[in-house]
Amino acid sequence: MGVNKHFKDVKQAELLKYRALVLATLDYYLEYKVMQIKTVDFDSDEYYKGLKVQTEENFQKGRLTRLKQCFRDFTEMQVETVDLKFNKYLQDKTKYEVDIFKSYFQRVEKVINKGKISNDNQYYDINLMVDQLCQSVPVDVNKIESLNRLLREYEQQKINKYK
């Protein structure tokens, strides 16, 4: 009986956390006009407001997996562009210690440690890292060259596979 109550408490805490994170992400989109689109048939502000209603519905129905997936989907652009301002916004707005870049950097490190790219998702992650490193100051030429070598090897492996 105690284990079941503990599980429910943990799930409720996670539901609260992911509801707050998703809502904060949508607020960020609304406040900073991120990906704002307004045409005759589409208004991104209305779309984001509708997503907030859906988020509340998912929360009420206990759909933790769906809330987590929404959070991943909605923060993908910030991860790709390494929008550090967004990460701070999330922490300030929700009071949750969250690092949306943590799993991305862990995935990249895993590939680097293995010394080989095994799939297209890893290729994509490494390619993003190279782009980020090229824009950072000072430029880490050694790391960029090392990652580019992994990218070339993977590309060559794919070419050989289709010959």
Tab-separated table of C-alpha atoms in Angstrom:
chain	number	residue	atom	x	y	z
A	1	MET	CA	0.000	0.000	0.000
A	2	GLY	CA	2.813	2.449	0.891
A	3	VAL	CA	4.661	1.783	-2.360
A	4	ASN	CA	1.547	2.563	-4.400
A	5	LYS	CA	1.040	5.877	-2.572
A	6	HIS	CA	4.709	6.732	-3.079
A	7	PHE	CA	4.364	6.007	-6.819
A	8	LYS	CA	1.278	8.254	-7.044
A	9	ASP	CA	3.059	11.058	-5.163
A	10	VAL	CA	6.080	10.826	-7.447
A	11	LYS	CA	3.868	10.822	-10.552
A	12	GLN	CA	1.896	13.819	-9.264
A	13	ALA	CA	5.124	15.732	-8.623
A	14	GLU	CA	6.322	14.902	-12.157
A	15	LEU	CA	2.966	15.944	-13.617
A	16	LEU	CA	3.202	19.300	-11.816
A	17	LYS	CA	6.786	19.780	-12.970
A	18	TYR	CA	6.149	19.016	-16.639
A	19	ARG	CA	2.939	21.044	-16.729
A	20	ALA	CA	4.901	24.026	-15.391
A	21	LEU	CA	7.755	23.461	-17.855
A	22	VAL	CA	5.484	23.117	-20.887
A	23	LEU	CA	3.417	26.162	-19.907
A	24	ALA	CA	6.575	28.204	-19.306
A	25	THR	CA	7.915	27.154	-22.705
A	26	LEU	CA	4.710	28.265	-24.397
A	27	ASP	CA	4.805	31.541	-22.427
A	28	TYR	CA	8.364	32.061	-23.677
A	29	TYR	CA	7.147	31.596	-27.244
A	30	LEU	CA	4.372	34.107	-26.646
A	31	GLU	CA	6.462	36.681	-24.753
A	32	TYR	CA	9.530	36.642	-26.978
A	33	LYS	CA	7.601	36.115	-30.210
A	34	VAL	CA	9.629	32.989	-30.900
A	35	MET	CA	8.479	31.407	-34.142
A	36	GLN	CA	5.679	33.948	-34.477
A	37	ILE	CA	3.567	33.441	-37.579
A	38	LYS	CA	0.507	35.396	-38.516
A	39	THR	CA	-1.303	34.785	-41.769
A	40	VAL	CA	-4.910	34.901	-42.894
A	41	ASP	CA	-5.398	31.266	-41.828
A	42	PHE	CA	-2.957	30.961	-38.918
A	43	ASP	CA	-2.024	32.906	-35.797
A	44	SER	CA	0.805	31.375	-33.768
A	45	ASP	CA	-0.311	33.189	-30.600
A	46	GLU	CA	-3.708	31.495	-30.801
A	47	TYR	CA	-2.002	28.190	-31.573
A	48	TYR	CA	0.230	28.454	-28.480
A	49	LYS	CA	-2.757	29.416	-26.335
A	50	GLY	CA	-4.563	26.311	-27.634
A	51	LEU	CA	-1.520	24.217	-26.723
A	52	LYS	CA	-1.689	25.630	-23.199
A	53	VAL	CA	-5.308	24.405	-22.949
A	54	GLN	CA	-4.190	20.970	-24.238
A	55	THR	CA	-1.394	20.957	-21.650
A	56	GLU	CA	-3.885	21.542	-18.846
A	57	GLU	CA	-6.068	18.756	-20.228
A	58	ASN	CA	-3.101	16.366	-20.359
A	59	PHE	CA	-2.245	17.331	-16.787
A	60	GLN	CA	-5.822	16.771	-15.556
A	61	LYS	CA	-5.903	13.351	-17.229
A	62	GLY	CA	-2.537	12.347	-15.736
A	63	ARG	CA	-0.785	12.031	-19.109
A	64	LEU	CA	2.786	12.361	-17.902
A	65	THR	CA	4.345	10.736	-20.968
A	66	ARG	CA	2.514	13.147	-23.256
A	67	LEU	CA	3.610	16.164	-21.179
A	68	LYS	CA	7.229	14.995	-21.281
A	69	GLN	CA	7.034	14.494	-25.044
A	70	CYS	CA	5.512	17.970	-25.508
A	71	PHE	CA	8.316	19.473	-23.450
A	72	ARG	CA	10.950	17.693	-25.567
A	73	ASP	CA	9.226	18.729	-28.794
A	74	PHE	CA	8.652	22.342	-27.750
A	75	THR	CA	12.229	22.855	-26.530
A	76	GLU	CA	13.950	21.232	-29.506
A	77	MET	CA	14.626	24.557	-31.204
A	78	GLN	CA	16.161	26.054	-28.057
A	79	VAL	CA	18.401	23.014	-27.655
A	80	GLU	CA	19.504	23.180	-31.278
A	81	THR	CA	20.241	26.898	-31.134
A	82	VAL	CA	21.699	26.607	-27.610
A	83	ASP	CA	19.415	29.351	-26.370
A	84	LEU	CA	20.921	29.672	-22.891
A	85	LYS	CA	18.575	32.586	-22.121
A	86	PHE	CA	15.692	30.122	-22.474
A	87	ASN	CA	17.164	27.701	-19.944
A	88	LYS	CA	17.475	30.543	-17.398
A	89	TYR	CA	13.921	31.689	-18.205
A	90	LEU	CA	12.613	28.191	-17.449
A	91	GLN	CA	14.444	28.043	-14.142
A	92	ASP	CA	13.317	31.546	-13.104
A	93	LYS	CA	9.704	30.999	-14.139
A	94	THR	CA	9.206	27.462	-12.788
A	95	LYS	CA	11.777	27.332	-9.947
A	96	TYR	CA	12.763	23.872	-11.238
A	97	GLU	CA	16.446	23.138	-11.698
A	98	VAL	CA	16.374	22.045	-15.291
A	99	ASP	CA	19.085	21.853	-17.903
A	100	ILE	CA	17.561	21.173	-21.305
A	101	PHE	CA	21.052	20.797	-22.740
A	102	LYS	CA	22.226	18.089	-20.319
A	103	SER	CA	21.015	15.060	-22.271
A	104	TYR	CA	22.256	16.575	-25.527
A	105	PHE	CA	25.778	17.052	-24.133
A	106	GLN	CA	25.671	13.561	-22.588
A	107	ARG	CA	24.740	12.044	-25.963
A	108	VAL	CA	27.577	13.920	-27.677
A	109	GLU	CA	30.094	12.841	-25.018
A	110	LYS	CA	28.993	9.230	-25.372
A	111	VAL	CA	29.681	9.329	-29.127
A	112	ILE	CA	33.035	11.039	-28.600
A	113	ASN	CA	34.058	8.465	-25.980
A	114	LYS	CA	32.997	5.630	-28.277
A	115	GLY	CA	34.909	7.237	-31.139
A	116	LYS	CA	32.238	6.373	-33.675
A	117	ILE	CA	28.857	7.596	-34.885
A	118	SER	CA	26.409	4.696	-35.072
A	119	ASN	CA	23.193	6.247	-36.385
A	120	ASP	CA	21.641	9.302	-38.013
A	121	ASN	CA	20.523	10.795	-34.678
A	122	GLN	CA	24.096	10.733	-33.388
A	123	TYR	CA	25.277	12.214	-36.691
A	124	TYR	CA	22.761	15.028	-36.254
A	125	ASP	CA	23.886	15.685	-32.651
A	126	ILE	CA	27.576	15.779	-33.622
A	127	ASN	CA	26.846	18.022	-36.589
A	128	LEU	CA	25.031	20.468	-34.284
A	129	MET	CA	27.953	20.408	-31.882
A	130	VAL	CA	30.365	21.289	-34.699
A	131	ASP	CA	28.122	24.200	-35.691
A	132	GLN	CA	28.048	25.424	-32.079
A	133	LEU	CA	31.799	25.067	-31.637
A	134	CYS	CA	32.465	27.006	-34.848
A	135	GLN	CA	30.463	29.932	-33.458
A	136	SER	CA	31.960	29.935	-29.967
A	137	VAL	CA	34.964	31.971	-28.934
A	138	PRO	CA	37.660	30.821	-28.618
A	139	VAL	CA	37.267	28.262	-31.383
A	140	ASP	CA	38.285	24.771	-30.255
A	141	VAL	CA	39.945	23.709	-33.509
A	142	ASN	CA	41.099	20.323	-32.179
A	143	LYS	CA	37.627	19.320	-31.033
A	144	ILE	CA	36.067	20.530	-34.288
A	145	GLU	CA	38.581	18.505	-36.322
A	146	SER	CA	37.962	15.442	-34.159
A	147	LEU	CA	34.187	15.717	-34.559
A	148	ASN	CA	34.479	16.367	-38.284
A	149	ARG	CA	36.536	13.181	-38.578
A	150	LEU	CA	33.683	11.243	-36.909
A	151	LEU	CA	31.192	12.858	-39.300
A	152	ARG	CA	33.310	12.011	-42.373
A	153	GLU	CA	33.768	8.411	-41.220
A	154	TYR	CA	30.023	8.000	-40.736
A	155	GLU	CA	29.279	9.563	-44.127
A	156	GLN	CA	31.807	7.228	-45.760
A	157	GLN	CA	30.292	4.239	-43.971
A	158	LYS	CA	26.845	5.198	-45.329
A	159	ILE	CA	28.220	5.644	-48.864
A	160	ASN	CA	29.924	2.236	-48.727
A	161	LYS	CA	26.717	0.653	-47.442
A	162	TYR	CA	24.806	1.785	-50.538
A	163	LYS	CA	27.472	0.844	-53.128
